[in-house]
Amino acid sequence: VLIRRATTADAAALARFAERTFVETYSAQNTPDDMVAYVSATFGEAHQRAELEDAARVTLLGEMDGTLVAYAQIRPGAPPACVHATCALELARFYVDGAWHGRGVAHALMDAVHDAARARGGDVLWLRVWERNARAIAFYRRCGFVDAGMQTFRLGRDVQRDRVMRRAVRRSR
Ligand SMILES: CC(C)(COP(=O)(O)OP(=O)(O)OC[C@H]1O[C@@H](n2cnc3c(N)ncnc32)[C@H](O)[C@@H]1OP(=O)(O)O)[C@@H](O)C(=O)NCCC(=O)NCCS
């Protein structure tokens, strides 16, 4: 997998991919109304372009033969109280196309996320993951993330529980 930094030229393709992978991940366990409410407020090309123009964020794309198969995004911002850090970076998005699950793409992308976090001067990476997303939790544990606490997350009208997980950013590989 080739991993590169996304640019605004990727906005349309990334918007389609982000929406599709979100829907594929969560549709089976959520109502259509809740999914539509969240997706319409979060994805779309204009929204994606604005995020790509935000210099504080880093969005990484994973491509196989020029086809988008994964993406991740890190952003600064105050972490929840359960995450102690000097310079915390949130892993705000981390999605791999279903056809590439279990094939190493996610690990390659996580290595690139870690490198980007270090380049940004981060000392802690943290994330939120739905408590019912067992595969992602297992993957994050394998990548060295540990539980830090819980937070609520609103999907449409449904208030859900997310785990907050964190890991240190190593200074060198
Ligand atoms: C989360 C994700 C990036 C992980 O990538 P992946 O290639 O699937 O990860 P891997 O196959 O290397 O690891 C998944 C782990 O979950 C385990 N697993 C698989 N299915 C599982 C399930 N239903 N329940 C619990 N664990 C499961 C695997 O055995 C593996 O653990 P191991 O390495 O200890 O054996 C990928 O599955 C994905 O993109 N999912 C959809 C999007 C998503 O949920 N993103 C996270 C948002 S917070």
PDB file of C-alpha atoms in Angstrom, residues 50-120:
ATOM      1  CA  ALA A  50     -12.619  22.346   4.517  1.00  0.00           C
ATOM      2  CA  GLU A  51     -10.913  19.673   6.615  1.00  0.00           C
ATOM      3  CA  LEU A  52      -8.170  19.265   4.004  1.00  0.00           C
ATOM      4  CA  GLU A  53      -7.603  23.039   3.957  1.00  0.00           C
ATOM      5  CA  ASP A  54      -7.203  23.067   7.746  1.00  0.00           C
ATOM      6  CA  ALA A  55      -3.416  23.087   8.155  1.00  0.00           C
ATOM      7  CA  ALA A  56      -3.707  21.808  11.732  1.00  0.00           C
ATOM      8  CA  ARG A  57      -4.972  18.425  10.514  1.00  0.00           C
ATOM      9  CA  VAL A  58      -3.073  15.705   8.692  1.00  0.00           C
ATOM     10  CA  THR A  59      -5.084  13.377   6.476  1.00  0.00           C
ATOM     11  CA  LEU A  60      -3.329  10.317   5.097  1.00  0.00           C
ATOM     12  CA  LEU A  61      -4.549   8.161   2.220  1.00  0.00           C
ATOM     13  CA  GLY A  62      -3.647   4.542   1.522  1.00  0.00           C
ATOM     14  CA  GLU A  63      -3.760   3.551  -2.145  1.00  0.00           C
ATOM     15  CA  MET A  64      -3.370   0.259  -3.969  1.00  0.00           C
ATOM     16  CA  ASP A  65      -2.580   0.745  -7.675  1.00  0.00           C
ATOM     17  CA  GLY A  66      -4.049   4.241  -7.489  1.00  0.00           C
ATOM     18  CA  THR A  67      -7.283   3.146  -5.794  1.00  0.00           C
ATOM     19  CA  LEU A  68      -8.156   4.622  -2.413  1.00  0.00           C
ATOM     20  CA  VAL A  69      -8.350   1.780   0.134  1.00  0.00           C
ATOM     21  CA  ALA A  70      -7.793   3.515   3.483  1.00  0.00           C
ATOM     22  CA  TYR A  71      -7.568   6.879   5.188  1.00  0.00           C
ATOM     23  CA  ALA A  72      -6.731   8.347   8.553  1.00  0.00           C
ATOM     24  CA  GLN A  73      -6.791  11.804  10.057  1.00  0.00           C
ATOM     25  CA  ILE A  74      -5.058  13.324  13.061  1.00  0.00           C
ATOM     26  CA  ARG A  75      -5.911  16.687  14.582  1.00  0.00           C
ATOM     27  CA  PRO A  76      -4.843  18.736  17.613  1.00  0.00           C
ATOM     28  CA  GLY A  77      -7.251  19.972  20.264  1.00  0.00           C
ATOM     29  CA  ALA A  78      -7.871  19.583  23.959  1.00  0.00           C
ATOM     30  CA  PRO A  79      -8.163  15.883  24.833  1.00  0.00           C
ATOM     31  CA  PRO A  80     -10.653  14.578  27.408  1.00  0.00           C
ATOM     32  CA  ALA A  81      -9.559  14.865  31.028  1.00  0.00           C
ATOM     33  CA  CYS A  82      -8.609  11.175  31.128  1.00  0.00           C
ATOM     34  CA  VAL A  83      -5.807  11.760  28.582  1.00  0.00           C
ATOM     35  CA  HIS A  84      -2.728  13.439  30.040  1.00  0.00           C
ATOM     36  CA  ALA A  85      -0.323  14.903  27.511  1.00  0.00           C
ATOM     37  CA  THR A  86       1.852  17.878  26.670  1.00  0.00           C
ATOM     38  CA  CYS A  87       0.894  17.787  23.016  1.00  0.00           C
ATOM     39  CA  ALA A  88      -2.051  15.467  22.395  1.00  0.00           C
ATOM     40  CA  LEU A  89      -3.147  14.560  18.886  1.00  0.00           C
ATOM     41  CA  GLU A  90      -6.464  12.899  18.223  1.00  0.00           C
ATOM     42  CA  LEU A  91      -6.687  10.068  15.731  1.00  0.00           C
ATOM     43  CA  ALA A  92     -10.048  11.303  14.502  1.00  0.00           C
ATOM     44  CA  ARG A  93     -10.567   8.909  11.561  1.00  0.00           C
ATOM     45  CA  PHE A  94      -9.133   5.523  10.740  1.00  0.00           C
ATOM     46  CA  TYR A  95     -10.849   3.456   8.044  1.00  0.00           C
ATOM     47  CA  VAL A  96      -9.763   0.627   5.748  1.00  0.00           C
ATOM     48  CA  ASP A  97     -11.894  -0.712   2.893  1.00  0.00           C
ATOM     49  CA  GLY A  98     -13.454  -4.038   3.925  1.00  0.00           C
ATOM     50  CA  ALA A  99     -11.722  -5.924   1.091  1.00  0.00           C
ATOM     51  CA  TRP A 100      -8.391  -5.023   2.722  1.00  0.00           C
ATOM     52  CA  HIS A 101      -9.140  -5.870   6.335  1.00  0.00           C
ATOM     53  CA  GLY A 102      -6.736  -8.357   7.868  1.00  0.00           C
ATOM     54  CA  ARG A 103      -4.137  -7.773   5.154  1.00  0.00           C
ATOM     55  CA  GLY A 104      -1.687  -5.375   6.748  1.00  0.00           C
ATOM     56  CA  VAL A 105      -2.997  -2.140   5.257  1.00  0.00           C
ATOM     57  CA  ALA A 106      -4.214  -0.951   8.662  1.00  0.00           C
ATOM     58  CA  HIS A 107      -0.812  -1.563  10.278  1.00  0.00           C
ATOM     59  CA  ALA A 108       1.008   0.321   7.496  1.00  0.00           C
ATOM     60  CA  LEU A 109      -1.419   3.208   7.881  1.00  0.00           C
ATOM     61  CA  MET A 110      -0.966   3.227  11.663  1.00  0.00           C
ATOM     62  CA  ASP A 111       2.830   3.398  11.235  1.00  0.00           C
ATOM     63  CA  ALA A 112       2.348   6.436   8.982  1.00  0.00           C
ATOM     64  CA  VAL A 113      -0.041   8.015  11.515  1.00  0.00           C
ATOM     65  CA  HIS A 114       2.564   7.541  14.201  1.00  0.00           C
ATOM     66  CA  ASP A 115       5.287   9.129  12.039  1.00  0.00           C
ATOM     67  CA  ALA A 116       2.996  12.079  11.291  1.00  0.00           C
ATOM     68  CA  ALA A 117       2.191  12.514  14.981  1.00  0.00           C
ATOM     69  CA  ARG A 118       5.890  12.538  15.842  1.00  0.00           C
ATOM     70  CA  ALA A 119       6.623  15.040  13.048  1.00  0.00           C
ATOM     71  CA  ARG A 120       3.940  17.299  14.547  1.00  0.00           C
TER      72      ARG A 120
END
